[in-house]
């Protein structure tokens, strides 16, 4: 009997699309999944807490509180997701023990992350890394690398240098590369008297941080349009980091879908960067009116971003896809699984679009025909290909995800009161 997938395979073949080649290609594209969805961005650092406009809302039971709980939850979530995965760590998730007691962030070393490396190696995950420049007493009036106070700047410079060194050591241990991304909340609530000085200090701080070169570290800086309590000015704007990256080879401008004005199309920015940079890191999230970091869904902005990744020349190799969302109002394992599956689903959808034909129609001014084919592609039997991809990757189909999440929740809740 002919299966749904076989019918879908034949239908896509009529458009010149090889579903077998598409699934093979997608399975090898890693998605870097953020650790902080599992514990509401709290981390293991005893300084802890949130600042810089970061907020998690909700109090759903079962939050991970330890390295063991967080990794167990991550394993369960990722078993529900097809394709290759990495884990994205913040420095605040250093593992402190009696043998490796707490140190402040500017004194962190590789040994504080060795448990992560051993665990990632066991499960086949790559690791990406981030300095944690928030939730700390040295966040002097929400200024760090741009602070007018030299002691504050120097503390955070030391922290970022330590994180880059740790990133190199992680990459060496895993025979890999590690993305080390810097985001700072620095900004002002009210109209600045001196924007230039803030940005000049940030530039000089970055110069100090990046003075030492590492061959396995991919360096990036993440811009933002504004933060809560920092509405009038953000020091690390997209213009600043894009200019810095353009004049400092080896440093890249990371695009976060929630860090722009709500009417900006971040997917439109990708082709511009791809023309000039050999790497373009992303943080995919779902902003609602502001940088709310809702769980990623299979929606139009994510599908459009996926289209650029799938079909811009060289983008599949150049674009580093990371996720960044956190929601404490729903099951956290479910959020991880559903959001990561949505990203993977968007990439599959994009790879199944007749991009070559659409491009040719655009270039020959056949705009009505292009519109008709684009609409036809939307009603193709994509779901049958997605189900087959999940099956081959040993993962549940969409309707099977929630019962598995609920069963795991029932198992762990008695231990997490």
mmCIF file of C-alpha atoms in Angstrom, residues 63-374:
data_model
loop_
_atom_site.group_PDB
_atom_site.id
_atom_site.type_symbol
_atom_site.label_atom_id
_atom_site.label_comp_id
_atom_site.label_asym_id
_atom_site.label_seq_id
_atom_site.Cartn_x
_atom_site.Cartn_y
_atom_site.Cartn_z
ATOM 1 C CA UNK A 63 12.186 23.965 37.350
ATOM 2 C CA UNK A 64 15.646 22.393 37.182
ATOM 3 C CA UNK A 65 17.825 23.466 40.127
ATOM 4 C CA UNK A 66 21.081 21.578 39.618
ATOM 5 C CA UNK A 67 23.435 20.459 36.887
ATOM 6 C CA UNK A 68 22.042 16.941 37.160
ATOM 7 C CA UNK A 69 18.421 18.070 36.850
ATOM 8 C CA UNK A 70 19.129 20.491 34.013
ATOM 9 C CA UNK A 71 21.051 17.956 31.930
ATOM 10 C CA UNK A 72 18.440 15.261 32.565
ATOM 11 C CA UNK A 73 15.683 17.588 31.362
ATOM 12 C CA UNK A 74 17.714 18.617 28.326
ATOM 13 C CA UNK A 75 18.317 15.000 27.363
ATOM 14 C CA UNK A 76 14.592 14.243 27.504
ATOM 15 C CA UNK A 77 13.711 17.345 25.470
ATOM 16 C CA UNK A 78 16.312 16.719 22.782
ATOM 17 C CA UNK A 79 15.255 13.083 22.418
ATOM 18 C CA UNK A 80 11.989 14.544 21.119
ATOM 19 C CA UNK A 81 13.741 16.646 18.448
ATOM 20 C CA UNK A 82 15.100 15.329 15.143
ATOM 21 C CA UNK A 83 18.424 16.457 13.705
ATOM 22 C CA UNK A 84 21.791 17.520 15.110
ATOM 23 C CA UNK A 85 21.912 19.537 18.336
ATOM 24 C CA UNK A 86 24.370 21.643 20.303
ATOM 25 C CA UNK A 87 23.919 23.160 23.767
ATOM 26 C CA UNK A 88 24.457 26.860 24.366
ATOM 27 C CA UNK A 89 25.803 27.682 27.855
ATOM 28 C CA UNK A 90 26.001 30.892 29.825
ATOM 29 C CA UNK A 91 28.952 31.373 32.162
ATOM 30 C CA UNK A 92 26.495 31.482 35.065
ATOM 31 C CA UNK A 93 26.052 27.722 34.625
ATOM 32 C CA UNK A 94 29.517 26.937 35.965
ATOM 33 C CA UNK A 95 29.409 23.779 38.075
ATOM 34 C CA UNK A 96 30.740 24.434 41.570
ATOM 35 C CA UNK A 97 31.574 21.564 43.925
ATOM 36 C CA UNK A 98 33.530 21.026 47.123
ATOM 37 C CA UNK A 99 36.565 20.297 44.946
ATOM 38 C CA UNK A 100 35.836 23.266 42.660
ATOM 39 C CA UNK A 101 34.291 25.879 44.970
ATOM 40 C CA UNK A 102 32.605 29.067 43.874
ATOM 41 C CA UNK A 103 34.675 31.823 42.276
ATOM 42 C CA UNK A 104 33.517 35.153 40.932
ATOM 43 C CA UNK A 105 32.881 35.485 37.232
ATOM 44 C CA UNK A 106 36.201 37.106 36.406
ATOM 45 C CA UNK A 107 38.016 34.058 37.849
ATOM 46 C CA UNK A 108 36.102 31.302 36.050
ATOM 47 C CA UNK A 109 38.192 28.545 34.486
ATOM 48 C CA UNK A 110 37.675 25.559 32.211
ATOM 49 C CA UNK A 111 37.535 23.224 35.216
ATOM 50 C CA UNK A 112 34.201 24.765 36.205
ATOM 51 C CA UNK A 113 32.729 23.515 32.900
ATOM 52 C CA UNK A 114 34.426 20.141 32.610
ATOM 53 C CA UNK A 115 31.212 18.351 33.746
ATOM 54 C CA UNK A 116 29.397 19.987 30.826
ATOM 55 C CA UNK A 117 32.102 18.898 28.385
ATOM 56 C CA UNK A 118 32.086 15.286 29.607
ATOM 57 C CA UNK A 119 28.287 15.172 29.406
ATOM 58 C CA UNK A 120 28.187 16.794 25.933
ATOM 59 C CA UNK A 121 30.795 14.365 24.607
ATOM 60 C CA UNK A 122 28.776 11.426 25.920
ATOM 61 C CA UNK A 123 25.625 12.608 24.175
ATOM 62 C CA UNK A 124 27.161 13.934 20.964
ATOM 63 C CA UNK A 125 26.375 17.612 21.580
ATOM 64 C CA UNK A 126 28.600 20.504 20.586
ATOM 65 C CA UNK A 127 28.865 23.452 22.989
ATOM 66 C CA UNK A 128 28.533 27.196 22.484
ATOM 67 C CA UNK A 129 29.258 29.754 25.187
ATOM 68 C CA UNK A 130 28.331 33.198 26.499
ATOM 69 C CA UNK A 131 29.765 35.518 29.139
ATOM 70 C CA UNK A 132 27.034 36.322 31.689
ATOM 71 C CA UNK A 133 26.952 40.094 31.943
ATOM 72 C CA UNK A 134 23.845 40.598 34.045
ATOM 73 C CA UNK A 135 22.539 39.607 37.463
ATOM 74 C CA UNK A 136 25.690 40.621 39.346
ATOM 75 C CA UNK A 137 26.692 43.336 41.856
ATOM 76 C CA UNK A 138 29.246 44.673 39.361
ATOM 77 C CA UNK A 139 26.446 45.689 36.994
ATOM 78 C CA UNK A 140 27.004 49.297 37.995
ATOM 79 C CA UNK A 141 23.739 51.125 37.135
ATOM 80 C CA UNK A 142 23.224 48.564 34.337
ATOM 81 C CA UNK A 143 26.555 49.497 32.741
ATOM 82 C CA UNK A 144 29.386 47.023 32.278
ATOM 83 C CA UNK A 145 31.848 47.246 29.383
ATOM 84 C CA UNK A 146 30.789 50.839 28.713
ATOM 85 C CA UNK A 147 30.776 51.958 32.348
ATOM 86 C CA UNK A 148 32.587 55.200 33.230
ATOM 87 C CA UNK A 149 33.980 53.337 36.238
ATOM 88 C CA UNK A 150 37.288 51.700 35.296
ATOM 89 C CA UNK A 151 37.028 49.002 37.984
ATOM 90 C CA UNK A 152 33.645 47.925 36.637
ATOM 91 C CA UNK A 153 34.899 47.803 33.059
ATOM 92 C CA UNK A 154 38.007 45.884 34.049
ATOM 93 C CA UNK A 155 35.988 43.264 35.947
ATOM 94 C CA UNK A 156 33.838 42.531 32.910
ATOM 95 C CA UNK A 157 36.805 42.602 30.548
ATOM 96 C CA UNK A 158 38.439 39.923 32.713
ATOM 97 C CA UNK A 159 35.207 37.929 32.666
ATOM 98 C CA UNK A 160 34.959 38.049 28.865
ATOM 99 C CA UNK A 161 38.617 37.120 28.467
ATOM 100 C CA UNK A 162 38.099 34.155 30.790
ATOM 101 C CA UNK A 163 35.055 33.066 28.768
ATOM 102 C CA UNK A 164 36.922 33.217 25.475
ATOM 103 C CA UNK A 165 39.720 31.092 26.944
ATOM 104 C CA UNK A 166 37.165 28.607 28.288
ATOM 105 C CA UNK A 167 35.504 28.516 24.856
ATOM 106 C CA UNK A 168 38.817 27.612 23.238
ATOM 107 C CA UNK A 169 39.431 24.850 25.764
ATOM 108 C CA UNK A 170 35.918 23.459 25.293
ATOM 109 C CA UNK A 171 36.437 23.411 21.530
ATOM 110 C CA UNK A 172 39.799 21.667 21.897
ATOM 111 C CA UNK A 173 38.303 19.053 24.209
ATOM 112 C CA UNK A 174 35.487 18.313 21.739
ATOM 113 C CA UNK A 175 37.627 18.757 18.596
ATOM 114 C CA UNK A 176 35.182 21.415 17.441
ATOM 115 C CA UNK A 177 34.616 25.156 17.244
ATOM 116 C CA UNK A 178 32.729 27.150 19.876
ATOM 117 C CA UNK A 179 30.709 30.296 19.322
ATOM 118 C CA UNK A 180 31.445 32.779 22.126
ATOM 119 C CA UNK A 181 28.792 35.480 22.053
ATOM 120 C CA UNK A 182 28.884 38.724 24.051
ATOM 121 C CA UNK A 183 25.644 40.456 24.941
ATOM 122 C CA UNK A 184 25.556 43.380 27.352
ATOM 123 C CA UNK A 185 22.440 45.188 28.573
ATOM 124 C CA UNK A 186 24.285 48.528 28.844
ATOM 125 C CA UNK A 187 22.021 51.488 28.253
ATOM 126 C CA UNK A 188 20.177 54.389 29.824
ATOM 127 C CA UNK A 189 16.588 54.868 30.902
ATOM 128 C CA UNK A 190 16.425 58.549 29.993
ATOM 129 C CA UNK A 191 17.851 60.720 27.239
ATOM 130 C CA UNK A 192 21.677 60.473 27.298
ATOM 131 C CA UNK A 193 23.947 63.457 27.685
ATOM 132 C CA UNK A 194 26.859 61.530 26.157
ATOM 133 C CA UNK A 195 26.254 58.648 23.793
ATOM 134 C CA UNK A 196 29.697 58.901 22.232
ATOM 135 C CA UNK A 197 31.619 58.304 25.438
ATOM 136 C CA UNK A 198 29.632 55.164 26.263
ATOM 137 C CA UNK A 199 30.281 53.676 22.848
ATOM 138 C CA UNK A 200 33.902 54.721 22.851
ATOM 139 C CA UNK A 201 34.434 52.861 26.131
ATOM 140 C CA UNK A 202 32.618 49.805 24.752
ATOM 141 C CA UNK A 203 34.843 49.813 21.669
ATOM 142 C CA UNK A 204 37.975 50.025 23.790
ATOM 143 C CA UNK A 205 36.732 47.228 26.073
ATOM 144 C CA UNK A 206 36.081 44.975 23.090
ATOM 145 C CA UNK A 207 39.543 45.732 21.716
ATOM 146 C CA UNK A 208 41.023 44.551 25.011
ATOM 147 C CA UNK A 209 38.839 41.432 25.090
ATOM 148 C CA UNK A 210 39.696 40.411 21.538
ATOM 149 C CA UNK A 211 43.413 41.179 21.721
ATOM 150 C CA UNK A 212 44.248 37.488 22.123
ATOM 151 C CA UNK A 213 43.386 35.306 19.140
ATOM 152 C CA UNK A 214 41.975 31.785 19.390
ATOM 153 C CA UNK A 215 41.786 29.410 16.463
ATOM 154 C CA UNK A 216 38.699 27.480 17.589
ATOM 155 C CA UNK A 217 36.572 30.364 18.899
ATOM 156 C CA UNK A 218 33.966 32.100 16.748
ATOM 157 C CA UNK A 219 33.500 35.525 18.345
ATOM 158 C CA UNK A 220 30.256 37.468 18.083
ATOM 159 C CA UNK A 221 28.505 40.449 19.644
ATOM 160 C CA UNK A 222 24.732 40.633 19.992
ATOM 161 C CA UNK A 223 22.936 43.917 19.457
ATOM 162 C CA UNK A 224 19.617 45.077 20.877
ATOM 163 C CA UNK A 225 17.308 47.984 20.201
ATOM 164 C CA UNK A 226 16.273 48.567 23.854
ATOM 165 C CA UNK A 227 15.672 46.890 27.195
ATOM 166 C CA UNK A 228 13.189 47.407 30.017
ATOM 167 C CA UNK A 229 14.522 50.227 32.177
ATOM 168 C CA UNK A 230 16.915 51.132 29.348
ATOM 169 C CA UNK A 231 14.447 52.592 26.898
ATOM 170 C CA UNK A 232 16.277 55.690 25.697
ATOM 171 C CA UNK A 233 19.588 54.269 24.573
ATOM 172 C CA UNK A 234 21.291 50.916 24.103
ATOM 173 C CA UNK A 235 25.058 51.184 23.831
ATOM 174 C CA UNK A 236 25.491 47.962 21.834
ATOM 175 C CA UNK A 237 23.182 48.851 18.959
ATOM 176 C CA UNK A 238 23.146 46.939 15.682
ATOM 177 C CA UNK A 239 24.907 49.798 13.939
ATOM 178 C CA UNK A 240 27.686 49.726 16.534
ATOM 179 C CA UNK A 241 28.296 45.977 16.397
ATOM 180 C CA UNK A 242 27.931 45.780 12.632
ATOM 181 C CA UNK A 243 30.537 48.519 12.234
ATOM 182 C CA UNK A 244 32.789 46.824 14.786
ATOM 183 C CA UNK A 245 32.514 43.468 13.017
ATOM 184 C CA UNK A 246 33.170 45.050 9.628
ATOM 185 C CA UNK A 247 36.427 46.560 10.910
ATOM 186 C CA UNK A 248 37.558 43.662 13.119
ATOM 187 C CA UNK A 249 37.894 40.457 11.076
ATOM 188 C CA UNK A 250 36.952 37.388 13.077
ATOM 189 C CA UNK A 251 34.251 39.151 15.104
ATOM 190 C CA UNK A 252 30.665 38.750 13.892
ATOM 191 C CA UNK A 253 27.374 40.581 14.387
ATOM 192 C CA UNK A 254 24.819 38.196 15.919
ATOM 193 C CA UNK A 255 21.208 38.825 14.904
ATOM 194 C CA UNK A 256 18.531 38.074 17.506
ATOM 195 C CA UNK A 257 15.006 38.119 16.079
ATOM 196 C CA UNK A 258 13.719 39.875 19.197
ATOM 197 C CA UNK A 259 16.348 42.601 19.332
ATOM 198 C CA UNK A 260 14.966 44.872 16.629
ATOM 199 C CA UNK A 261 11.954 47.112 16.208
ATOM 200 C CA UNK A 262 8.799 44.972 15.896
ATOM 201 C CA UNK A 263 8.232 46.155 12.303
ATOM 202 C CA UNK A 264 11.735 45.196 11.139
ATOM 203 C CA UNK A 265 12.107 42.008 9.120
ATOM 204 C CA UNK A 266 15.245 40.365 10.476
ATOM 205 C CA UNK A 267 15.232 37.776 7.678
ATOM 206 C CA UNK A 268 15.788 40.644 5.244
ATOM 207 C CA UNK A 269 19.084 41.467 6.973
ATOM 208 C CA UNK A 270 20.575 38.031 6.411
ATOM 209 C CA UNK A 271 21.412 38.357 2.712
ATOM 210 C CA UNK A 272 23.095 41.713 3.344
ATOM 211 C CA UNK A 273 25.441 40.192 5.934
ATOM 212 C CA UNK A 274 26.070 37.052 3.897
ATOM 213 C CA UNK A 275 27.591 39.141 1.112
ATOM 214 C CA UNK A 276 30.325 40.430 3.414
ATOM 215 C CA UNK A 277 30.826 37.930 6.273
ATOM 216 C CA UNK A 278 31.829 34.285 6.250
ATOM 217 C CA UNK A 279 29.744 33.599 9.385
ATOM 218 C CA UNK A 280 26.359 34.938 10.443
ATOM 219 C CA UNK A 281 25.196 33.804 13.911
ATOM 220 C CA UNK A 282 21.490 33.922 14.783
ATOM 221 C CA UNK A 283 19.362 33.757 17.889
ATOM 222 C CA UNK A 284 15.889 32.672 16.852
ATOM 223 C CA UNK A 285 13.103 33.653 19.221
ATOM 224 C CA UNK A 286 9.510 34.917 19.046
ATOM 225 C CA UNK A 287 9.074 38.531 20.119
ATOM 226 C CA UNK A 288 5.573 39.762 20.902
ATOM 227 C CA UNK A 289 5.536 43.572 20.862
ATOM 228 C CA UNK A 290 9.020 43.590 22.383
ATOM 229 C CA UNK A 291 11.861 41.161 23.125
ATOM 230 C CA UNK A 292 9.533 38.854 25.048
ATOM 231 C CA UNK A 293 11.416 35.656 24.052
ATOM 232 C CA UNK A 294 8.286 33.559 23.624
ATOM 233 C CA UNK A 295 8.776 29.949 22.552
ATOM 234 C CA UNK A 296 9.544 29.655 18.841
ATOM 235 C CA UNK A 297 6.644 28.477 16.694
ATOM 236 C CA UNK A 298 6.297 27.374 13.078
ATOM 237 C CA UNK A 299 5.215 30.872 12.038
ATOM 238 C CA UNK A 300 5.879 33.267 9.168
ATOM 239 C CA UNK A 301 8.924 35.149 10.586
ATOM 240 C CA UNK A 302 10.740 31.898 11.384
ATOM 241 C CA UNK A 303 9.791 30.331 8.043
ATOM 242 C CA UNK A 304 11.045 33.418 6.197
ATOM 243 C CA UNK A 305 14.332 33.306 8.102
ATOM 244 C CA UNK A 306 14.612 29.615 7.266
ATOM 245 C CA UNK A 307 14.049 30.390 3.592
ATOM 246 C CA UNK A 308 17.043 32.722 3.618
ATOM 247 C CA UNK A 309 19.193 30.125 5.397
ATOM 248 C CA UNK A 310 18.122 27.394 2.981
ATOM 249 C CA UNK A 311 18.439 29.293 -0.285
ATOM 250 C CA UNK A 312 20.903 32.189 -0.066
ATOM 251 C CA UNK A 313 24.183 31.072 -1.657
ATOM 252 C CA UNK A 314 26.508 29.757 1.040
ATOM 253 C CA UNK A 315 24.059 30.454 3.869
ATOM 254 C CA UNK A 316 23.602 26.824 4.878
ATOM 255 C CA UNK A 317 27.292 26.662 5.774
ATOM 256 C CA UNK A 318 27.733 30.230 7.029
ATOM 257 C CA UNK A 319 24.683 30.705 9.266
ATOM 258 C CA UNK A 320 24.996 29.488 12.858
ATOM 259 C CA UNK A 321 21.495 28.854 14.201
ATOM 260 C CA UNK A 322 20.927 29.283 17.906
ATOM 261 C CA UNK A 323 17.699 29.566 19.883
ATOM 262 C CA UNK A 324 16.904 32.014 22.679
ATOM 263 C CA UNK A 325 13.535 31.786 24.382
ATOM 264 C CA UNK A 326 12.372 31.161 27.919
ATOM 265 C CA UNK A 327 8.925 30.695 29.364
ATOM 266 C CA UNK A 328 8.282 29.811 33.000
ATOM 267 C CA UNK A 329 4.497 29.605 32.547
ATOM 268 C CA UNK A 330 4.525 26.237 30.759
ATOM 269 C CA UNK A 331 6.331 22.916 31.032
ATOM 270 C CA UNK A 332 9.975 23.760 30.357
ATOM 271 C CA UNK A 333 10.869 20.443 28.717
ATOM 272 C CA UNK A 334 7.860 20.879 26.450
ATOM 273 C CA UNK A 335 8.949 24.416 25.606
ATOM 274 C CA UNK A 336 12.427 23.214 24.660
ATOM 275 C CA UNK A 337 11.063 20.399 22.506
ATOM 276 C CA UNK A 338 8.287 22.344 20.781
ATOM 277 C CA UNK A 339 10.437 25.404 20.102
ATOM 278 C CA UNK A 340 13.380 23.425 18.728
ATOM 279 C CA UNK A 341 11.096 21.244 16.628
ATOM 280 C CA UNK A 342 9.529 24.422 15.212
ATOM 281 C CA UNK A 343 12.951 25.636 14.079
ATOM 282 C CA UNK A 344 13.744 22.263 12.544
ATOM 283 C CA UNK A 345 10.301 22.150 10.932
ATOM 284 C CA UNK A 346 10.808 25.618 9.437
ATOM 285 C CA UNK A 347 14.111 24.553 7.886
ATOM 286 C CA UNK A 348 12.484 21.448 6.376
ATOM 287 C CA UNK A 349 9.637 23.560 5.012
ATOM 288 C CA UNK A 350 12.125 25.979 3.469
ATOM 289 C CA UNK A 351 14.176 23.232 1.838
ATOM 290 C CA UNK A 352 10.990 21.869 0.264
ATOM 291 C CA UNK A 353 10.089 25.131 -1.452
ATOM 292 C CA UNK A 354 10.669 25.489 -5.242
ATOM 293 C CA UNK A 355 13.213 28.246 -4.676
ATOM 294 C CA UNK A 356 15.044 27.903 -7.998
ATOM 295 C CA UNK A 357 11.828 28.241 -10.002
ATOM 296 C CA UNK A 358 10.654 31.177 -7.897
ATOM 297 C CA UNK A 359 13.991 32.948 -8.363
ATOM 298 C CA UNK A 360 13.873 32.428 -12.117
ATOM 299 C CA UNK A 361 10.320 33.808 -12.266
ATOM 300 C CA UNK A 362 11.401 36.854 -10.253
ATOM 301 C CA UNK A 363 14.393 37.458 -12.533
ATOM 302 C CA UNK A 364 12.224 37.206 -15.661
ATOM 303 C CA UNK A 365 9.497 39.484 -14.237
ATOM 304 C CA UNK A 366 6.870 36.700 -14.129
ATOM 305 C CA UNK A 367 5.489 37.986 -10.866
ATOM 306 C CA UNK A 368 1.940 36.626 -11.175
ATOM 307 C CA UNK A 369 3.258 33.162 -11.999
ATOM 308 C CA UNK A 370 5.672 33.445 -9.085
ATOM 309 C CA UNK A 371 2.812 34.314 -6.732
ATOM 310 C CA UNK A 372 0.763 31.368 -7.996
ATOM 311 C CA UNK A 373 3.612 28.866 -7.536
ATOM 312 C CA UNK A 374 4.404 30.264 -4.089
#
